Amino acid sequence: MAFLGIKITFNIDMKLKHLMIAFTLLCISIKGFAQVDSIKIIKAGRLLDVEKGTVLTNQLILIDHDTIKAIGPNINIPAGAKIIDLTNATVLPGLIDCHTHLTQNPGGNYYDDLFRKTPIDFAIIAHIYAKRTLDAGFTTCRDVGSTAFMDIALRNAINNGDIPGPRICAATFFIGSTGSHGDINGFSPYLQFNDSKQFRGVADGIDEVRAQVRFNIKYGADVIKFGASAGVLSEEESVGAPQYTQEEMNAIVDEAKLWGKKACAHAHGTLAIKMAVKAGVASIEHGSLLDDEAIQLMKEHGTYLDADIYNDDYILSEYAKFGTPQKIIEKEKLVGKAQRLSFQKAVKAGVKITFGTDAGVYPHGLNARQFKYMVKFGLSPMQAIQAATINAADLLGWKNKVGSITPGKFADIIAVKNDPLTDITTLEQVPFVMKGGVVYKNEGK
Ligand code: ARG
């Protein structure tokens, strides 16, 4: 037995020793593998420097894990680095859409979307919209209105690496007054919903709007969005009338600031735009009916215009088929053209412009269709790209992490085949997408 005992001990010792050696070798190889795989070099034939507004040629971009480390024509290529050859492409920073609704999509029937679906119906497919958006080259979105904290769940799942999608700066509930664009209108007062006002983002008066801002932030909002004016795709009569008092708007922006957050305002109407700008919002969403004074105020306050000027095409061609009330279509006819002219005037006057599409009102993944209109109505192609990169990053307060190909920022990089500065529609097909150093799409391979 004793002999057997020794033998057994010896065998265990030997096995342990072998195991330990094997484990050490495994660790070394995993470490080596991780190092090799995490260092990448992009060879960029043409590269847009969106900060300077210039084009560079034959640049190398060194990426370590999720971060850009260096850039230049002659940087050292570390041994074992993975080379990504984009010498025949134009390389630019991942695009940013400052106005999306990733947890909604035109579903094909107005009343089904309003009454026959629950947030779970939307939540269960939202990851598909996130992926489509990323595949379209949009590596960051400011998502400005969602219910049931779906946007927070989506943002977190993407950040955890559970599902692919853009980085999300989330607003949670759109904050609106009773009967506003954020409420459900046009139906019998006996049609009631079980959720509380706070779970619908409906808030009236200074105390309630402040409480709603706190509620949104408590459960994860990165930014605050409220309805300064009426809307198009909702059944209230006016599209432009203010839906909060000046005091309520001031309170929303002030409360957001206390918590270190920016606010943005849905605003089509002239007076509502001016009120929201005076309240101190970071951006005006839609900005459809601008007059000279509104433009002047936006310039003075440094307020961004985030106008969804592609939307009109899709709504007018498709929404009647979805059973959308004629009243809404008529409102769109009124606003669509005026909005593009307002945008043109604002660009001419030098208002700061960002890129925001309202994707979700039209199908996700088609975000880049808006570039053509931004160029048609006054921006140069480089300015339109800056609106969707460096300006957008500035609006989000994320300039230190996204918006340009700069050492220290996330490696959010896309590439297109042709030159977007000569044909902006090139951005509608993005064959290469990297986010945080991970290649999600490379059709050029
Ligand atoms: N969410 C906006 C609203 O309902 C969409 C406006 C669409 N129309 C437009 N021309 N941008 O008010």
Coordinates of C-alpha atoms and ligand atoms in Angstrom, one line a residue:
M1 CA 0.0 0.0 0.0
A2 CA 2.8 2.3 1.0
F3 CA 4.5 1.6 -2.3
L4 CA 1.2 2.2 -4.1
G5 CA 0.8 5.4 -2.1
I6 CA 4.2 6.7 -3.2
K7 CA 3.4 5.8 -6.8
I8 CA 0.1 7.6 -6.8
T9 CA 1.7 10.7 -5.3
F10 CA 4.4 10.6 -7.9
N11 CA 1.9 10.3 -10.7
I12 CA -0.1 13.2 -9.4
D13 CA 3.0 15.3 -9.1
M14 CA 4.1 14.5 -12.7
K15 CA 0.6 15.3 -14.0
L16 CA 0.5 18.6 -12.1
K17 CA 3.9 19.5 -13.5
H18 CA 2.9 18.7 -17.0
L19 CA -0.3 20.6 -16.5
M20 CA 1.5 23.6 -15.2
I21 CA 3.9 23.6 -18.1
A22 CA 1.0 23.3 -20.6
F23 CA -0.9 26.1 -18.8
T24 CA 2.2 28.4 -18.9
L25 CA 2.7 27.7 -22.7
L26 CA -1.0 28.3 -23.3
C27 CA -0.8 31.6 -21.4
I28 CA 2.2 32.7 -23.4
S29 CA 0.5 31.8 -26.7
I30 CA -2.8 33.5 -25.7
K31 CA -0.9 36.6 -24.7
G32 CA 1.2 36.5 -27.9
F33 CA -2.0 36.0 -30.0
A34 CA -3.8 38.8 -28.2
Q35 CA -0.9 41.2 -28.8
V36 CA -0.7 40.3 -32.5
D37 CA -4.4 40.5 -33.1
S38 CA -4.9 43.7 -31.2
I39 CA -2.3 45.7 -33.1
K40 CA -3.5 46.8 -36.5
I41 CA -2.3 49.0 -39.3
I42 CA -4.6 50.6 -41.8
K43 CA -3.0 51.6 -45.0
A44 CA -5.1 54.5 -46.2
G45 CA -4.8 55.6 -49.9
R46 CA -6.8 58.8 -49.2
L47 CA -7.7 59.9 -45.7
L48 CA -10.1 62.7 -44.7
D49 CA -8.8 64.9 -41.9
V50 CA -12.1 66.3 -40.8
E51 CA -10.6 68.5 -38.2
K52 CA -8.6 70.5 -40.8
G53 CA -11.0 69.9 -43.7
T54 CA -8.2 68.4 -45.8
V55 CA -7.3 65.2 -47.7
L56 CA -4.1 63.3 -46.9
T57 CA -2.7 60.5 -49.1
N58 CA -0.8 57.3 -48.3
Q59 CA -1.2 57.4 -44.5
L60 CA -0.7 54.6 -42.0
I61 CA -3.0 54.4 -39.0
L62 CA -1.7 52.4 -36.0
I63 CA -4.5 50.9 -33.8
D64 CA -3.9 49.2 -30.5
H65 CA -7.0 47.4 -29.1
D66 CA -9.8 49.9 -29.4
T67 CA -7.7 53.0 -29.7
I68 CA -5.9 55.0 -32.5
K69 CA -2.3 55.2 -31.4
A70 CA -0.5 57.0 -34.3
I71 CA -1.0 58.3 -37.8
G72 CA 1.4 59.4 -40.5
P73 CA 3.1 58.5 -43.7
N74 CA 6.1 56.8 -42.2
I75 CA 5.2 55.3 -38.8
N76 CA 6.9 52.1 -37.6
I77 CA 4.9 49.0 -38.4
P78 CA 5.2 46.8 -35.3
A79 CA 6.1 43.1 -36.0
G80 CA 3.1 40.9 -36.1
A81 CA 0.6 43.8 -36.7
K82 CA -2.4 42.9 -38.8
I83 CA -2.3 44.9 -42.0
I84 CA -5.6 46.2 -43.4
D85 CA -5.1 47.4 -47.0
L86 CA -7.3 50.3 -47.9
T87 CA -4.9 51.9 -50.3
N88 CA -7.6 52.0 -53.0
A89 CA -10.2 53.6 -50.8
T90 CA -11.0 56.9 -49.0
V91 CA -10.8 56.4 -45.3
L92 CA -12.7 58.6 -42.9
P93 CA -13.9 58.6 -39.3
G94 CA -17.0 56.6 -38.4
L95 CA -20.2 58.6 -39.1
I96 CA -22.4 60.0 -36.3
D97 CA -26.1 60.4 -36.6
C98 CA -27.4 62.9 -33.9
H99 CA -31.0 62.1 -34.3
T100 CA -32.1 58.5 -34.4
H101 CA -34.8 56.3 -32.9
L102 CA -33.2 52.9 -33.0
T103 CA -36.1 51.3 -31.1
Q104 CA -38.7 52.2 -33.7
N105 CA -39.1 51.7 -37.4
P106 CA -42.0 52.4 -39.8
G107 CA -43.8 49.1 -39.5
G108 CA -46.2 49.4 -42.3
N109 CA -49.4 50.2 -40.4
Y110 CA -50.0 53.4 -38.4
Y111 CA -52.6 52.0 -35.9
D112 CA -50.7 48.7 -35.4
D113 CA -47.6 50.7 -34.4
L114 CA -49.6 52.9 -32.1
F115 CA -51.9 50.5 -30.4
R116 CA -51.3 46.9 -31.2
K117 CA -47.7 46.7 -30.2
T118 CA -45.9 46.8 -26.8
P119 CA -42.4 48.0 -26.1
I120 CA -41.4 44.4 -26.2
D121 CA -42.3 44.1 -29.8
F122 CA -39.9 47.0 -30.6
A123 CA -37.2 45.9 -28.2
I124 CA -37.0 42.4 -29.6
I125 CA -36.0 43.7 -33.1
A126 CA -34.1 46.8 -32.2
H127 CA -30.8 45.0 -32.4
I128 CA -31.4 44.5 -36.1
Y129 CA -31.7 48.2 -36.6
A130 CA -28.6 48.8 -34.6
K131 CA -26.7 46.4 -36.8
R132 CA -28.0 48.0 -40.0
T133 CA -27.0 51.4 -38.7
L134 CA -23.5 50.2 -37.9
D135 CA -23.2 48.4 -41.3
A136 CA -24.1 51.7 -43.0
G137 CA -21.0 53.3 -41.4
F138 CA -22.6 55.0 -38.5
T139 CA -20.5 54.0 -35.5
T140 CA -22.2 56.5 -33.1
C141 CA -25.8 57.6 -32.7
R142 CA -27.5 60.1 -30.4
D143 CA -30.8 58.3 -29.9
V144 CA -33.4 61.0 -29.0
G145 CA -36.5 59.3 -27.8
S146 CA -37.5 55.8 -26.8
T147 CA -39.9 54.3 -24.3
A148 CA -39.5 51.7 -21.5
F149 CA -35.8 52.4 -21.4
M150 CA -35.3 50.3 -24.5
D151 CA -32.5 52.6 -25.6
I152 CA -30.6 52.1 -22.4
A153 CA -30.8 48.3 -22.7
L154 CA -29.7 48.5 -26.3
R155 CA -26.8 50.8 -25.5
N156 CA -25.7 48.6 -22.6
A157 CA -25.8 45.4 -24.6
I158 CA -23.8 47.0 -27.4
N159 CA -21.2 48.4 -24.8
N160 CA -21.0 44.9 -23.2
G161 CA -20.2 43.4 -26.6
D162 CA -23.3 41.3 -26.5
I163 CA -24.6 42.6 -29.9
P164 CA -23.1 44.7 -32.6
G165 CA -24.2 48.3 -33.0
P166 CA -23.2 51.9 -32.8
R167 CA -22.2 53.7 -29.6
I168 CA -25.3 55.2 -28.3
C169 CA -25.9 58.5 -26.5
A170 CA -29.4 57.9 -25.2
A171 CA -32.2 60.3 -24.2
T172 CA -34.7 57.7 -22.9
F173 CA -38.2 59.4 -22.7
F174 CA -39.0 62.4 -25.0
I175 CA -40.3 64.9 -22.4
G176 CA -43.5 66.6 -23.6
S177 CA -46.5 68.4 -22.1
T178 CA -50.0 66.9 -21.9
G179 CA -51.4 66.8 -25.5
S180 CA -48.0 67.5 -27.0
H181 CA -46.1 65.7 -29.8
G182 CA -44.8 63.3 -27.1
D183 CA -48.3 62.4 -25.9
I184 CA -50.8 60.3 -27.8
N185 CA -53.4 62.6 -29.4
G186 CA -56.5 62.6 -31.5
F187 CA -58.5 59.8 -29.7
S188 CA -61.4 59.5 -27.2
P189 CA -60.6 60.8 -23.7
Y190 CA -62.0 57.4 -22.5
L191 CA -59.1 55.7 -24.2
Q192 CA -56.6 55.5 -21.3
F193 CA -53.3 53.9 -20.8
N194 CA -52.1 52.2 -17.7
D195 CA -48.6 53.6 -17.5
S196 CA -47.9 56.7 -15.4
K197 CA -47.2 60.1 -16.9
Q198 CA -43.5 59.6 -16.1
F199 CA -43.4 56.3 -18.0
R200 CA -44.8 58.2 -21.0
G201 CA -42.4 61.2 -20.6
V202 CA -45.4 63.5 -20.1
A203 CA -44.7 66.3 -17.6
D204 CA -46.4 69.7 -17.0
G205 CA -45.2 72.6 -14.9
I206 CA -41.8 73.4 -13.4
D207 CA -41.9 70.7 -10.7
E208 CA -43.0 67.9 -13.1
V209 CA -40.5 68.7 -15.8
R210 CA -37.6 68.8 -13.3
A211 CA -38.8 65.5 -11.8
Q212 CA -39.0 64.0 -15.3
V213 CA -35.4 65.1 -16.1
R214 CA -34.3 63.4 -12.9
F215 CA -36.3 60.3 -13.6
N216 CA -34.7 60.0 -17.1
I217 CA -31.2 60.5 -15.8
K218 CA -31.7 58.2 -12.8
Y219 CA -32.4 55.3 -15.2
G220 CA -29.6 56.1 -17.6
A221 CA -30.2 59.1 -19.9
D222 CA -27.0 60.6 -21.4
V223 CA -28.9 63.6 -22.9
I224 CA -32.3 65.2 -22.4
K225 CA -34.7 65.7 -25.2
F226 CA -38.0 67.7 -24.9
G227 CA -40.7 68.9 -27.2
A228 CA -40.5 72.7 -27.6
S229 CA -43.1 72.7 -30.4
A230 CA -45.8 70.6 -31.9
G231 CA -44.9 67.9 -34.4
V232 CA -45.7 66.4 -37.8
L233 CA -46.2 62.7 -37.1
S234 CA -48.6 63.3 -34.2
E235 CA -52.2 64.4 -34.3
E236 CA -52.2 67.7 -32.6
E237 CA -53.5 70.5 -34.9
S238 CA -50.5 72.8 -35.1
V239 CA -47.0 71.8 -36.2
G240 CA -45.3 74.9 -35.0
A241 CA -47.0 76.0 -31.8
P242 CA -44.9 76.0 -28.6
Q243 CA -45.9 73.2 -26.2
Y244 CA -44.0 74.5 -23.1
T245 CA -43.7 77.9 -21.6
Q246 CA -40.4 79.7 -21.5
E247 CA -40.2 78.9 -17.7
E248 CA -40.7 75.2 -18.3
M249 CA -38.1 75.1 -21.1
N250 CA -35.6 77.0 -18.8
A251 CA -36.3 74.5 -16.0
I252 CA -35.6 71.5 -18.2
V253 CA -32.3 72.8 -19.6
D254 CA -31.3 74.0 -16.1
E255 CA -32.1 70.7 -14.4
A256 CA -30.2 68.8 -17.2
K257 CA -27.2 71.0 -16.6
L258 CA -27.2 70.4 -12.9
W259 CA -26.7 66.7 -13.6
G260 CA -24.0 67.4 -16.2
K261 CA -26.2 66.7 -19.2
K262 CA -27.0 68.7 -22.4
A263 CA -30.5 69.2 -23.6
C264 CA -31.9 69.3 -27.1
A265 CA -35.3 70.4 -28.3
H266 CA -37.7 69.1 -30.9
A267 CA -38.8 72.4 -32.5
H268 CA -40.4 73.1 -35.9
G269 CA -42.1 76.4 -35.1
T270 CA -40.3 79.7 -35.2
L271 CA -41.4 80.9 -31.7
A272 CA -40.6 77.6 -30.1
I273 CA -37.2 77.5 -31.7
K274 CA -36.4 80.9 -30.3
M275 CA -37.7 80.0 -26.8
A276 CA -35.6 76.8 -26.8
V277 CA -32.5 78.6 -27.9
K278 CA -32.9 81.2 -25.2
A279 CA -33.4 78.4 -22.7
G280 CA -29.9 77.2 -23.7
V281 CA -30.4 73.9 -25.6
A282 CA -27.4 72.5 -27.3
S283 CA -29.3 71.7 -30.5
I284 CA -32.5 72.4 -32.3
E285 CA -34.0 69.3 -33.8
H286 CA -35.8 69.7 -37.1
G287 CA -35.6 73.6 -37.1
S288 CA -38.2 73.7 -39.9
L289 CA -39.5 77.3 -39.7
L290 CA -36.5 79.5 -39.1
D291 CA -36.7 83.3 -39.5
D292 CA -33.7 85.7 -39.5
E293 CA -34.1 86.4 -35.8
A294 CA -34.1 82.7 -35.0
I295 CA -31.0 82.2 -37.1
Q296 CA -29.3 85.2 -35.4
L297 CA -30.2 83.8 -31.9
M298 CA -28.7 80.4 -32.9
K299 CA -25.5 82.0 -34.0
E300 CA -25.3 84.1 -30.8
H301 CA -25.9 81.0 -28.5
G302 CA -23.7 78.6 -30.6
T303 CA -26.8 76.3 -31.0
Y304 CA -26.4 73.5 -33.5
L305 CA -29.1 72.9 -36.1
D306 CA -29.8 69.2 -36.4
A307 CA -32.2 69.1 -39.3
D308 CA -33.7 65.8 -40.8
I309 CA -33.9 67.1 -44.3
Y310 CA -34.1 63.7 -46.1
N311 CA -37.2 62.5 -44.2
D312 CA -39.8 64.4 -46.3
D313 CA -39.1 62.2 -49.3
Y314 CA -39.8 59.0 -47.5
I315 CA -42.9 60.2 -45.6
L316 CA -44.5 61.6 -48.7
S317 CA -43.9 58.5 -50.8
E318 CA -44.7 55.9 -48.2
Y319 CA -46.8 57.1 -45.2
A320 CA -50.1 57.2 -47.0
K321 CA -49.7 53.5 -47.7
F322 CA -49.4 52.9 -43.9
G323 CA -52.8 54.4 -43.2
T324 CA -51.3 57.5 -41.7
P325 CA -54.1 60.2 -41.3
Q326 CA -54.3 62.7 -44.2
K327 CA -53.9 65.5 -41.6
I328 CA -50.4 64.3 -40.9
I329 CA -49.5 64.0 -44.6
E330 CA -50.7 67.6 -45.0
K331 CA -48.5 68.8 -42.2
E332 CA -45.6 67.1 -43.8
K333 CA -46.3 68.9 -47.1
L334 CA -46.2 72.2 -45.2
V335 CA -43.0 71.5 -43.3
G336 CA -40.9 69.5 -45.7
K337 CA -40.1 72.2 -48.2
A338 CA -39.9 75.0 -45.7
Q339 CA -37.4 73.0 -43.6
R340 CA -35.0 72.6 -46.5
L341 CA -35.2 76.3 -47.3
S342 CA -34.6 77.1 -43.6
F343 CA -31.6 74.8 -43.6
Q344 CA -30.2 76.6 -46.7
K345 CA -30.7 80.0 -45.0
A346 CA -29.0 78.8 -41.8
V347 CA -26.0 77.4 -43.7
K348 CA -25.6 80.6 -45.5
A349 CA -25.7 82.6 -42.3
G350 CA -23.1 80.3 -40.7
V351 CA -25.2 78.5 -38.1
K352 CA -23.4 75.4 -36.7
I353 CA -24.7 72.3 -38.4
T354 CA -24.8 68.6 -37.3
F355 CA -26.1 65.5 -39.1
G356 CA -29.4 64.1 -37.7
T357 CA -31.8 62.1 -39.8
D358 CA -34.7 60.9 -37.6
A359 CA -34.0 57.3 -38.8
G360 CA -36.7 55.2 -37.3
V361 CA -39.2 57.5 -39.0
Y362 CA -37.7 56.0 -42.2
P363 CA -35.8 52.7 -42.3
H364 CA -32.6 52.3 -40.4
G365 CA -29.4 52.0 -42.5
L366 CA -30.5 54.6 -45.0
N367 CA -29.1 57.4 -42.8
A368 CA -26.5 58.5 -45.4
R369 CA -29.2 59.4 -47.9
Q370 CA -29.4 62.8 -46.2
F371 CA -25.9 63.8 -47.3
K372 CA -27.1 64.5 -50.8
Y373 CA -29.7 67.0 -49.5
M374 CA -27.2 68.7 -47.1
V375 CA -25.0 69.4 -50.1
K376 CA -27.9 70.4 -52.4
F377 CA -29.0 72.9 -49.8
G378 CA -25.7 74.6 -49.2
L379 CA -22.9 72.6 -47.5
S380 CA -19.8 71.6 -49.3
P381 CA -19.2 67.8 -49.2
M382 CA -16.5 68.2 -46.6
Q383 CA -18.8 70.4 -44.5
A384 CA -21.5 67.7 -44.7
I385 CA -19.0 65.1 -43.6
Q386 CA -17.8 67.4 -40.8
A387 CA -21.5 67.8 -39.7
A388 CA -21.6 64.0 -39.3
T389 CA -18.2 63.6 -37.6
I390 CA -16.4 66.4 -35.7
N391 CA -19.4 68.7 -35.2
A392 CA -21.6 65.7 -34.1
A393 CA -19.0 64.6 -31.7
D394 CA -18.8 68.1 -30.3
L395 CA -22.6 68.2 -29.9
L396 CA -22.6 64.9 -28.0
G397 CA -19.8 66.2 -25.8
W398 CA -17.8 63.2 -27.0
K399 CA -15.1 65.0 -28.9
N400 CA -12.3 63.4 -26.9
K401 CA -13.4 59.9 -28.0
V402 CA -15.0 60.0 -31.5
G403 CA -15.4 62.2 -34.6
S404 CA -12.0 62.2 -36.1
I405 CA -9.1 59.9 -36.8
T406 CA -6.8 61.2 -34.1
P407 CA -4.5 59.4 -31.7
G408 CA -6.2 58.7 -28.4
K409 CA -9.7 58.4 -29.9
F410 CA -11.6 55.2 -30.5
A411 CA -10.6 53.4 -33.7
D412 CA -14.0 54.1 -35.3
I413 CA -13.1 54.2 -39.0
I414 CA -14.9 53.6 -42.2
A415 CA -13.8 53.5 -45.9
V416 CA -15.6 54.0 -49.2
K417 CA -14.4 53.2 -52.7
N418 CA -14.7 56.5 -54.4
D419 CA -14.1 60.0 -53.4
P420 CA -17.0 61.4 -51.3
L421 CA -15.8 64.9 -51.9
T422 CA -16.6 64.6 -55.6
D423 CA -19.7 62.4 -55.1
I424 CA -21.3 62.6 -51.7
T425 CA -23.6 59.7 -52.5
T426 CA -20.6 57.4 -52.2
L427 CA -21.4 57.4 -48.5
E428 CA -24.6 55.5 -49.1
Q429 CA -22.6 52.3 -49.6
V430 CA -19.9 51.8 -47.0
P431 CA -17.9 48.6 -47.6
F432 CA -15.5 48.9 -44.6
V433 CA -16.6 49.5 -41.0
M434 CA -14.4 49.3 -37.9
K435 CA -15.6 50.3 -34.5
G436 CA -13.4 50.3 -31.5
G437 CA -10.7 48.5 -33.5
V438 CA -13.0 45.6 -34.4
V439 CA -13.7 45.1 -38.1
Y440 CA -17.5 44.6 -38.5
K441 CA -17.6 44.7 -42.3
N442 CA -14.9 44.4 -45.0
E443 CA -16.3 43.8 -48.4
G444 CA -13.2 44.9 -50.1
K445 CA -11.3 41.8 -49.0
Ligands
ARG1 N1 -40.5 63.4 -35.8 C1 -40.7 64.5 -36.6 C2 -42.1 65.0 -36.3 O1 -43.0 64.2 -36.2 C3 -40.6 64.1 -38.0 C4 -40.7 65.3 -38.9 C5 -40.5 64.8 -40.3 N2 -40.6 65.7 -41.3 C6 -39.6 66.5 -41.7 N3 -39.9 67.3 -42.7 N4 -38.5 66.5 -41.2 O2 -42.3 66.1 -36.1

